[in-house]
Tab-separated table of C-alpha atoms and ligand atoms in Angstrom:
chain	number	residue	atom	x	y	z
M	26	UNK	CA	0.000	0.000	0.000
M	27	UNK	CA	2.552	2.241	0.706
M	28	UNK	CA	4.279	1.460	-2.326
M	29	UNK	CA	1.402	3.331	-4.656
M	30	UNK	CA	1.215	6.124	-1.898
M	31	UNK	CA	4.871	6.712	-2.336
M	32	UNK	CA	4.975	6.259	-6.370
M	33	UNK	CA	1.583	8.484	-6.692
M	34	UNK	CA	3.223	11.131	-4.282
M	35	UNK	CA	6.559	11.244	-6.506
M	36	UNK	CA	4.296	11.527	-9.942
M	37	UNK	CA	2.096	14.536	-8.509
M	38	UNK	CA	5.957	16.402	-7.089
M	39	UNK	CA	6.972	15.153	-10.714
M	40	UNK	CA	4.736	16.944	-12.517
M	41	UNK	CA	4.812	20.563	-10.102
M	42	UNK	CA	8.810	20.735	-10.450
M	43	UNK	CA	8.346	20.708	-14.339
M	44	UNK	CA	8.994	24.708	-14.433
M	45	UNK	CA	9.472	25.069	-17.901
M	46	UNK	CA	6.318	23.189	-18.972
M	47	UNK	CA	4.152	26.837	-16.990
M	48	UNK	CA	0.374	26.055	-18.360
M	49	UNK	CA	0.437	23.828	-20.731
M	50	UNK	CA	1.028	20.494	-19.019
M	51	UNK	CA	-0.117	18.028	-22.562
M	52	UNK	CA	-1.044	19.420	-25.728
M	53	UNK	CA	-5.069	20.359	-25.854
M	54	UNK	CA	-6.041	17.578	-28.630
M	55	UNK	CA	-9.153	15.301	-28.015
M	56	UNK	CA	-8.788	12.083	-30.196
M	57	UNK	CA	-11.859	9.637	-30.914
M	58	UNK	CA	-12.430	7.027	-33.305
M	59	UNK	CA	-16.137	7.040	-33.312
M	60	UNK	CA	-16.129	3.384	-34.880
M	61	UNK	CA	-13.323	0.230	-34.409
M	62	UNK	CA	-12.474	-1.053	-37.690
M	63	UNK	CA	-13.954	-4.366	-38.815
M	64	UNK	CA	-10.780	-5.853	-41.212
M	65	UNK	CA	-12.393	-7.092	-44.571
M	66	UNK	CA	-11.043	-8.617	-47.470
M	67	UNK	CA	-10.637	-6.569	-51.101
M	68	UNK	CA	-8.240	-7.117	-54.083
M	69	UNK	CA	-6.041	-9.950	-52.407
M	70	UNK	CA	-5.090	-7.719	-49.100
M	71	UNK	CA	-7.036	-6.756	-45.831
M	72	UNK	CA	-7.560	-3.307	-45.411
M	73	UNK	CA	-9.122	-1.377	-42.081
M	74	UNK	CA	-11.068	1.911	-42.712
M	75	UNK	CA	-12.295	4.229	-40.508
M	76	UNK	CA	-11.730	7.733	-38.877
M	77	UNK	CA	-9.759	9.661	-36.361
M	78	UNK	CA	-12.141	12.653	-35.016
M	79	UNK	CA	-9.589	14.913	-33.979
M	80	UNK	CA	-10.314	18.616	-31.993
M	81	UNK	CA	-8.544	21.324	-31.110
M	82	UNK	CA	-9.781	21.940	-26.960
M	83	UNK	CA	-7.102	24.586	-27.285
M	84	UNK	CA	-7.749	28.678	-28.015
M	85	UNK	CA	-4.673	28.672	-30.032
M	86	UNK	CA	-5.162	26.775	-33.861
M	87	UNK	CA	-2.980	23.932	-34.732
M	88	UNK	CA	-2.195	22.340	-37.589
M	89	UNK	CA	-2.034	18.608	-37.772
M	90	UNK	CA	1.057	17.692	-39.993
M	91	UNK	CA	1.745	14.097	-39.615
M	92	UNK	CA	-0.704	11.019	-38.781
M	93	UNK	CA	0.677	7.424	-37.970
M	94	UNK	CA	-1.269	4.223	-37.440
M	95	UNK	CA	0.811	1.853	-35.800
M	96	UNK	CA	0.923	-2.063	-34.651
M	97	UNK	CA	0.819	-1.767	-30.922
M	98	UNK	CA	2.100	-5.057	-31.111
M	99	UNK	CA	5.518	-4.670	-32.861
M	100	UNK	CA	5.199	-0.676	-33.210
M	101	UNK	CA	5.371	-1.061	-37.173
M	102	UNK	CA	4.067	1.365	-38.932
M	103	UNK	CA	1.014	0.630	-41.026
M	104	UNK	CA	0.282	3.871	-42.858
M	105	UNK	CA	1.413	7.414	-42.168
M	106	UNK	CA	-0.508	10.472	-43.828
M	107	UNK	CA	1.991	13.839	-44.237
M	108	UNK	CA	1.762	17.130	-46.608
M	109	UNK	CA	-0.648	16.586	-49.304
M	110	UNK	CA	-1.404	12.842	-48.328
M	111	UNK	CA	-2.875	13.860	-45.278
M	112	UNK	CA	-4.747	17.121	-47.051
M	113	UNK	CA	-6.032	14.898	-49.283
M	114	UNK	CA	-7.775	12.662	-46.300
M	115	UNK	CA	-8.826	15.341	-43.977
M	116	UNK	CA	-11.679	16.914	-43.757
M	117	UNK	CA	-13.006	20.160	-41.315
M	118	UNK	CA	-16.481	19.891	-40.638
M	119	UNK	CA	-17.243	22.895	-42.149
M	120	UNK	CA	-14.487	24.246	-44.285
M	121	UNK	CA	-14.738	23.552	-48.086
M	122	UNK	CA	-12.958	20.581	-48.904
M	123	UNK	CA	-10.853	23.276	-50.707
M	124	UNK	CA	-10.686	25.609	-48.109
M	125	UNK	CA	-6.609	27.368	-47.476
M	126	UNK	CA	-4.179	25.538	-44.835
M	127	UNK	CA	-5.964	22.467	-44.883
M	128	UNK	CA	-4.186	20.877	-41.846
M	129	UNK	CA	-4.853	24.049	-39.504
M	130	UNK	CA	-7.524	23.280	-36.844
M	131	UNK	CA	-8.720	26.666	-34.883
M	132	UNK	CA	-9.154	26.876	-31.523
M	133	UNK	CA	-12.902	24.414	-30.756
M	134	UNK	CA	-12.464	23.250	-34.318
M	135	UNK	CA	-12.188	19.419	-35.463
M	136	UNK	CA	-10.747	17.900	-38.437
M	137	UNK	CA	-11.780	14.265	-39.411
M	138	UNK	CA	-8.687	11.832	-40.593
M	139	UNK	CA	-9.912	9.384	-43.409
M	140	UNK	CA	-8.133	6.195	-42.441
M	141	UNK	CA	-7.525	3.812	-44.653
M	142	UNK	CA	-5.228	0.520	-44.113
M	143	UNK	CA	-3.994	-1.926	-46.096
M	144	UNK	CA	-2.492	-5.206	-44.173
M	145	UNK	CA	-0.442	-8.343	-47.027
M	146	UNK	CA	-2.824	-10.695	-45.396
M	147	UNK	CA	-5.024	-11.697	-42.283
M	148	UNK	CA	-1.706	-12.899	-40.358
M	149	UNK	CA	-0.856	-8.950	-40.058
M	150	UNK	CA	-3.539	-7.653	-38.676
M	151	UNK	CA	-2.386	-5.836	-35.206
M	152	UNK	CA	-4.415	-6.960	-32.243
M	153	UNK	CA	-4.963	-3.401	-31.547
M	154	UNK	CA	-3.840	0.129	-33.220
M	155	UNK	CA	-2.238	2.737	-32.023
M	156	UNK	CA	-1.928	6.617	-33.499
M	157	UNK	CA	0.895	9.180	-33.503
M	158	UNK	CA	-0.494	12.394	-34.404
M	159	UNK	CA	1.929	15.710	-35.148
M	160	UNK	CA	1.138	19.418	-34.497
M	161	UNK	CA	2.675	22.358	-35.230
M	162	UNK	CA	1.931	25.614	-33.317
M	163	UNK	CA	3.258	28.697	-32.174
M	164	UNK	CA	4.549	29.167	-28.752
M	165	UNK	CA	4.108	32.846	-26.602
M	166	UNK	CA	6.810	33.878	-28.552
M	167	UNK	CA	6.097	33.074	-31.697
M	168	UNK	CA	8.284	29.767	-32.264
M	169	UNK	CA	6.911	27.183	-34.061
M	170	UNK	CA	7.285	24.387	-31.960
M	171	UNK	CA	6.268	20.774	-32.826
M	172	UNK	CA	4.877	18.343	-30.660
M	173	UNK	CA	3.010	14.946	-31.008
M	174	UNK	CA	0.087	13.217	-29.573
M	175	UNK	CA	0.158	9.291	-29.192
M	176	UNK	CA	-3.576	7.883	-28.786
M	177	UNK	CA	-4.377	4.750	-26.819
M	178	UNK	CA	-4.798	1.852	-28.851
M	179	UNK	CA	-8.072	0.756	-30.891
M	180	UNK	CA	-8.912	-2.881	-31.450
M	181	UNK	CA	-10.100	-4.095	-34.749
M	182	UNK	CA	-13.513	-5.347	-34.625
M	183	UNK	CA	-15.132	-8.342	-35.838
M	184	UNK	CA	-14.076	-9.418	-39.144
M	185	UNK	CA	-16.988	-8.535	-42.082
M	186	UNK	CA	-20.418	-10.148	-42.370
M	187	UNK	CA	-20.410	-12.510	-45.490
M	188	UNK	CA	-22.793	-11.746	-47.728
M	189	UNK	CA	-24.516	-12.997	-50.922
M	190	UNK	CA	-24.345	-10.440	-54.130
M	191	UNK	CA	-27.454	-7.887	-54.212
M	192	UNK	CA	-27.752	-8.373	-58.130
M	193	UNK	CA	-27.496	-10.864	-60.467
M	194	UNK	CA	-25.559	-11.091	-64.179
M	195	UNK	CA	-22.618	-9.510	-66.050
M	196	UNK	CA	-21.064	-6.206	-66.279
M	197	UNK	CA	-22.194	-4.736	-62.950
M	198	UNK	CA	-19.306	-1.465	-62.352
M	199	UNK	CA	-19.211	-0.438	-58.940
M	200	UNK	CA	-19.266	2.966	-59.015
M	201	UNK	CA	-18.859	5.462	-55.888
M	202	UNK	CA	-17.666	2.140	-54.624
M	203	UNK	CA	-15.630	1.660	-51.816
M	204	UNK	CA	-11.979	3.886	-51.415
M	205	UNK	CA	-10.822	6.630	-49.584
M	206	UNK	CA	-11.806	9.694	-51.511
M	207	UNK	CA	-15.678	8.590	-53.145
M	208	UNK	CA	-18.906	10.723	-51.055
M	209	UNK	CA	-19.966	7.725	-49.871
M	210	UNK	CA	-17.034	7.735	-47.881
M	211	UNK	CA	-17.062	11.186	-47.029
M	212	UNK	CA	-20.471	10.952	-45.853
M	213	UNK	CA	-19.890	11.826	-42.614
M	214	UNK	CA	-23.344	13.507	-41.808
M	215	UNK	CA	-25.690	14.398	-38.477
M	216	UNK	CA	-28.934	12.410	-37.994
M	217	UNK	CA	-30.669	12.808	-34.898
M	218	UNK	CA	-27.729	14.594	-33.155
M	219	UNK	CA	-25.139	12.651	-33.920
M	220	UNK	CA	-22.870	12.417	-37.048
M	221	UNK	CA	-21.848	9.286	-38.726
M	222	UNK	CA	-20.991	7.592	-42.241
M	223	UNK	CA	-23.624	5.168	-43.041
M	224	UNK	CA	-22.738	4.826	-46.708
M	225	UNK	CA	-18.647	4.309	-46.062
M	226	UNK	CA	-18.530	0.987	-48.074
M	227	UNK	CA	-21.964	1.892	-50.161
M	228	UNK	CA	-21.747	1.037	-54.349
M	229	UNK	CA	-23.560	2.600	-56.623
M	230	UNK	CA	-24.222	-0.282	-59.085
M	231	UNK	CA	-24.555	0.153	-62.816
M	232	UNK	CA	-24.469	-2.160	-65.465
M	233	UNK	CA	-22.155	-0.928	-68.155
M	234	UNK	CA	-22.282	-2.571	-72.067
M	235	UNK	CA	-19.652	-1.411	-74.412
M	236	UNK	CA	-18.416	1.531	-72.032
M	237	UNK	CA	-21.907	2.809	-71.331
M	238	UNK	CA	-24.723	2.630	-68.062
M	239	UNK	CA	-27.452	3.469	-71.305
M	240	UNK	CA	-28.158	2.730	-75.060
M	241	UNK	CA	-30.288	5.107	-77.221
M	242	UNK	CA	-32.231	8.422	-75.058
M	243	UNK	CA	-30.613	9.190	-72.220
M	244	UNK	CA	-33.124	10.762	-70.397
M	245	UNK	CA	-35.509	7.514	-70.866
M	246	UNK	CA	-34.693	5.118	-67.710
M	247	UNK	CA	-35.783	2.224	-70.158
M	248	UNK	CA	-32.814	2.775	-71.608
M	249	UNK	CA	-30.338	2.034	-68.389
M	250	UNK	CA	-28.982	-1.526	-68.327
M	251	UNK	CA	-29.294	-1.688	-64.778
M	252	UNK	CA	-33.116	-0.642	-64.675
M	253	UNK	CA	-35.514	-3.007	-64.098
M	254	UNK	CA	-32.598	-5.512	-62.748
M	255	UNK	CA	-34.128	-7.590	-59.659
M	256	UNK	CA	-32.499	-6.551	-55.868
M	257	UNK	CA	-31.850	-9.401	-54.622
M	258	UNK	CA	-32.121	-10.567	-50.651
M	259	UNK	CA	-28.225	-11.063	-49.855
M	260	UNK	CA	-28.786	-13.086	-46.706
M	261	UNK	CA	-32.033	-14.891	-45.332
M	262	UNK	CA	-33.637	-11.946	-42.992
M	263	UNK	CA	-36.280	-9.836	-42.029
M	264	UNK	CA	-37.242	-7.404	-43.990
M	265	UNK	CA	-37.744	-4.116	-41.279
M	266	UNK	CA	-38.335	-0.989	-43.224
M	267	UNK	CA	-40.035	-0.345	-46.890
M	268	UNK	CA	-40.883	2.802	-48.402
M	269	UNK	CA	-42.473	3.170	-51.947
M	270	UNK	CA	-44.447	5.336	-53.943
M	271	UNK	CA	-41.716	7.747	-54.641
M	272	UNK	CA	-42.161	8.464	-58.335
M	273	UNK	CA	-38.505	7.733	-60.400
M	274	UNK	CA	-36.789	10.521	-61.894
M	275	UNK	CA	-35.604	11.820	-65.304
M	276	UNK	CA	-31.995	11.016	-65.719
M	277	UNK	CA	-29.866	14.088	-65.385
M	278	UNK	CA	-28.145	16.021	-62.636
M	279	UNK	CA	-31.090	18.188	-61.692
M	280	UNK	CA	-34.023	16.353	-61.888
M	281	UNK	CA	-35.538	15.144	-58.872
M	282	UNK	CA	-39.194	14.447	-59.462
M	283	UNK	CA	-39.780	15.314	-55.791
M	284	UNK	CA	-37.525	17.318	-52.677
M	285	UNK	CA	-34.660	15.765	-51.413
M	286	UNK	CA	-35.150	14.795	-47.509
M	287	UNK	CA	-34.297	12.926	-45.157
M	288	UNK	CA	-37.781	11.508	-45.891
M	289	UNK	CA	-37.007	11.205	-49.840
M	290	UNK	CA	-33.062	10.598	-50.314
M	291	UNK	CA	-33.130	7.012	-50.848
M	292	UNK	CA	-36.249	6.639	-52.737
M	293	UNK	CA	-37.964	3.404	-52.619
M	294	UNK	CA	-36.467	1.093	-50.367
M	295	UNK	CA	-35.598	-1.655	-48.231
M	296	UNK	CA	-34.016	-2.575	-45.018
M	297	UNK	CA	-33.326	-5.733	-44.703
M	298	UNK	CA	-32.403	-7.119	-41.105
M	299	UNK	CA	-29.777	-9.864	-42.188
M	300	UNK	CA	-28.784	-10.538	-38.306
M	301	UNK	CA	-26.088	-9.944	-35.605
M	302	UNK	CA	-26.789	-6.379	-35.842
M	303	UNK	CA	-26.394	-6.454	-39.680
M	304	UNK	CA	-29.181	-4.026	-42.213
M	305	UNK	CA	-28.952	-4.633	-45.228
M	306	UNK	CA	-30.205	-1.242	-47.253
M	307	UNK	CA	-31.181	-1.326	-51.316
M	308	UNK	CA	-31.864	2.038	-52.467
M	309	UNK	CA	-33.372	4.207	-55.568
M	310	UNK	CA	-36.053	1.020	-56.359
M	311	UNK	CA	-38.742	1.480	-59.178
M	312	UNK	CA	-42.169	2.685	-57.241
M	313	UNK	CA	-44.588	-0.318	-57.260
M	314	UNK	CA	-41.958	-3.057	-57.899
M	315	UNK	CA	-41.496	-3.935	-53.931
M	316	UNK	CA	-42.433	-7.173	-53.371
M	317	UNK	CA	-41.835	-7.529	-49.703
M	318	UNK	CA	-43.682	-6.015	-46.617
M	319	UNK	CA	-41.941	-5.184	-43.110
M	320	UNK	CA	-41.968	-8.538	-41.005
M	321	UNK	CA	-41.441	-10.328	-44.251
M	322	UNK	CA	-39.336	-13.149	-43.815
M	323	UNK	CA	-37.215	-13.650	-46.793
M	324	UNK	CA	-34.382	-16.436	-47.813
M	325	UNK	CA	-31.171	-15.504	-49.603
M	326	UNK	CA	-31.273	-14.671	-53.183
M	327	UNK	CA	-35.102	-13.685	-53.110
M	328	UNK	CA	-36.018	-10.385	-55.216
M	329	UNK	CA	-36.994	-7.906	-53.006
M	330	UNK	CA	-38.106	-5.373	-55.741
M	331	UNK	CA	-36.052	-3.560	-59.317
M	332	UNK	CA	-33.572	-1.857	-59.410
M	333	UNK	CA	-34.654	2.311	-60.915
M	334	UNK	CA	-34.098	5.963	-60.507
M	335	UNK	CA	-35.936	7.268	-57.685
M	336	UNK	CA	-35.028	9.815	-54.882
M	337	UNK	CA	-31.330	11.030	-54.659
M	338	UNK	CA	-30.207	9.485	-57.879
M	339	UNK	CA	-29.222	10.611	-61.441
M	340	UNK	CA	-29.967	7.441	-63.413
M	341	UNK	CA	-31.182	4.023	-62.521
M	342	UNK	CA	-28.860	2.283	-60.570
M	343	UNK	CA	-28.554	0.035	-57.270
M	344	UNK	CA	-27.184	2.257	-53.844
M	345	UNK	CA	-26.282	-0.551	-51.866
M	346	UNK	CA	-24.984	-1.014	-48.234
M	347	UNK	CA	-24.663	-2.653	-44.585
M	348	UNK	CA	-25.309	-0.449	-41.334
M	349	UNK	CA	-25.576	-0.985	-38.214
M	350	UNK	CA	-28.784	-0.151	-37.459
M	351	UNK	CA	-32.144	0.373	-39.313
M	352	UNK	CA	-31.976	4.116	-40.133
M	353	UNK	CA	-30.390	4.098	-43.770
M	354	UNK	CA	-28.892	7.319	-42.772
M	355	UNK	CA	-28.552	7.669	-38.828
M	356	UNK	CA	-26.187	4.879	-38.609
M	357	UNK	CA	-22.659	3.531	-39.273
M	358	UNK	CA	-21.555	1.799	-42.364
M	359	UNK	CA	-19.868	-1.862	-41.704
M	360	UNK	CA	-17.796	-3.661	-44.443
M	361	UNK	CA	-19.281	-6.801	-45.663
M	362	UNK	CA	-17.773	-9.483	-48.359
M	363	UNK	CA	-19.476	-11.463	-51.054
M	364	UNK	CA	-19.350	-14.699	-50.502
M	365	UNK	CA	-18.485	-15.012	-54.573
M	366	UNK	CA	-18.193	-13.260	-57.889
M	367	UNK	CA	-15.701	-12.632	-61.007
M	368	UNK	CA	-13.946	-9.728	-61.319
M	369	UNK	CA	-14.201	-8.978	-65.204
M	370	UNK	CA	-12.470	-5.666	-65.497
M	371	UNK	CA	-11.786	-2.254	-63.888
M	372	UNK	CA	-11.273	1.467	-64.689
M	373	UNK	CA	-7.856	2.507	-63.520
M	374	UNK	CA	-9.883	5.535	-61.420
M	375	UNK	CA	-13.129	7.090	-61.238
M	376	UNK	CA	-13.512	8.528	-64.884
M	377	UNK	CA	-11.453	6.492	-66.582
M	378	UNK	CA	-12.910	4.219	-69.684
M	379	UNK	CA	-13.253	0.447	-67.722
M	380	UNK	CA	-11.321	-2.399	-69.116
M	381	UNK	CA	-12.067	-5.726	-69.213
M	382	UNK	CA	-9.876	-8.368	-67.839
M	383	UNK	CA	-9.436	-12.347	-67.766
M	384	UNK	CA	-12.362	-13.354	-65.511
M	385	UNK	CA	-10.877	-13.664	-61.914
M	386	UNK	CA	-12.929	-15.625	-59.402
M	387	UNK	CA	-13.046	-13.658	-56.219
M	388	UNK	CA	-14.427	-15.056	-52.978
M	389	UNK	CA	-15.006	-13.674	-49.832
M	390	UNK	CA	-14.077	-10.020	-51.020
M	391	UNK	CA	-16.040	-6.644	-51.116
M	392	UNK	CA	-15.891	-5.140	-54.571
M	393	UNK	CA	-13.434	-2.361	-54.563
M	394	UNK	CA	-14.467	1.160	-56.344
M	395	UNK	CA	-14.722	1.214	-60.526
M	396	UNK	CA	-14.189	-2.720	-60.320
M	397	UNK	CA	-16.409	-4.509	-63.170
M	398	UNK	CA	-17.637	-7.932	-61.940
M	399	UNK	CA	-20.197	-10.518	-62.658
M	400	UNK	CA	-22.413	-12.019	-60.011
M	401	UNK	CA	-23.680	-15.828	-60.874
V	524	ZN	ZN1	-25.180	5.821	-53.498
């Protein structure tokens, strides 16, 4: 007992002899990770995604110039974000995304770290992470001084749900699909007080036929490839939430046959309970073509209703993604795999012309962003 008197006694004199430290006893940074990364397979490597909230409790700004995610198990480093890299995945709730000095954080501001992972294989993945974070700031006299932050660690969740595919056939491109940069990813928005990313591993499926989502008029949804496709039941579950009768739009940019809500983003849809805490959410359905009613029990590869163009959505297309929790917005997007499909071909980035490949059987993977792959 006197043992932890004595050490506790020597840490408080400790800290009151540090003269030189005067007010500022550990640099004013709050850091949260809002959700634990679930690992999930993708392209032959396992990758962890998620976010470091990170705010400025200080009245003087900072700017955040270096992030590290580390193995607390070996202290390797896993990824490390600096100069532009970092810009590039940090956001300031709101700044523009191309607002000046994009690493300063004011005094009460936060910045949000897009973290994204990449591990050679499941034998790598840390038991838990840990994060070195660098600031720069100004000191009473106006010296830059540098100083870093080093987080307690973070263990990786559960690995992802396993999933059948939501669609079925050739040439499905998964656009806005999952990486570090798409708006799905960026999604971070507040729903019922509290702000989270419910689309972070959402695709936006189209079906693509000689380089194109369309053949003929382009503002006939007809003429999509993916329109009229059936949505598919990717586990056995309970179907939990349906809206319909939102009429589909014109495809274009700007034409939304009704407002954009909360009420109206995702069109017609479903939400799909597929267990363990798992929804299942297929958005921008063709009014009418629902087949299933909450409390619906459904079985694995059953068509829950066609794929079309309604609410938040330029042409007809499949939104598709896991939460954890009913709410297709007010909830937090978890990474799921497909238990199968072949990857067919890929555009080398978002914009570029897709190319098709030697068919590649994939299993247990979740599609990566502009990836072209067939679901049997
Ligand atoms: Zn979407």
């Amino acid at each position: 007992m006197n043992h932890y008197g004595f050490g506790s006694a020597l840490a408080i004199a400790g800290l009151f002899a540090a003269g030189p430290l005067t007010a500022q006893i550990s640099l004013p940074v709050d850091v949260r990770i809002p959700m634990a990364p679930a690992p999930f397979a993708a392209a032959g490597k396992i990758h962890l995604v998620y976010e470091l909230h990170v705010t400025n409790f200080g009245r003087q700004e900072m700017a955040l110039t270096g992030v590290a995610a580390m193995n607390a198990g070996d202290r390797t480093t896993l990824v490390e974000y600096s100069g532009e890299v970092l810009a590039a995945n940090l956001r300031r709730p709101g700044f523009a995304p191309d607002a000046a000095d994009p690493h300063k954080i004011a005094g009460g501001a936060r910045a949000v770290v897009f973290m994204w992972v990449s591990l050679d294989d499941a034998g790598s993945l840390p038991w838990s992470l840990e994060h070195r974070l660098t600031f720069e700031s100004r000191d009473d006299d106006g010296q830059r001084v540098e100083a870093t932050v080093d987080t307690e660690g973070v263990e990786p969740g559960p690995p992802a749900v396993v999933i059948s595919a939501p669609l079925r056939g050739a040439n499905w491109f998964a656009f806005n699909g999952p990486d570090n940069v798409t708006g799905h990813r960026r999604a971070l928005i507040p729903v019922g007080g509290r702000a989270r990313i419910a689309q972070r591993f959402a695709i936006d499926w189209v079906q693509i036929v000689d380089g194109a989502t369309h053949t003929g008029d382009r503002e006939d949804n007809a003429n999509y490839h993916a329109w009229g496709a059936d949505a598919l039941a990717v586990a056995d579950g309970i179907v939990v939430e349906v809206k319909d009768s939102i009429p589909e739009n014109v495809p274009g940019i700007d034409s939304r046959a009704v407002p954009i809500t909360l009420e109206t983003v995702g069109g017609n849809y479903v939400v799909l309970d597929i267990g363990d805490g798992h929804y299942a959410f297929y958005a921008h359905l063709q009014p009418g073509s629902i087949v299933v009613a909450p409390g619906d029990r459904v079985r694995r590869g059953q068509v829950l209703g066609l794929v079309g163009n309604s609410g938040n959505s330029t042409e007809p297309h499949l939104h598709f993604h896991v939460a954890d929790a009913i709410a297709p917005l007010g909830s937090e997007g978890v990474p799921y795999v497909l238990d199968r499909f072949m990857l067919t071909g890929r555009a080398a980035r978002t914009g570029a012309p897709p190319e098709m490949m030697t068919p590649q059987p994939r299993g247990r993977e979740l599609p990566l962003a502009n990836m072209i792959v067939e679901f049997r």
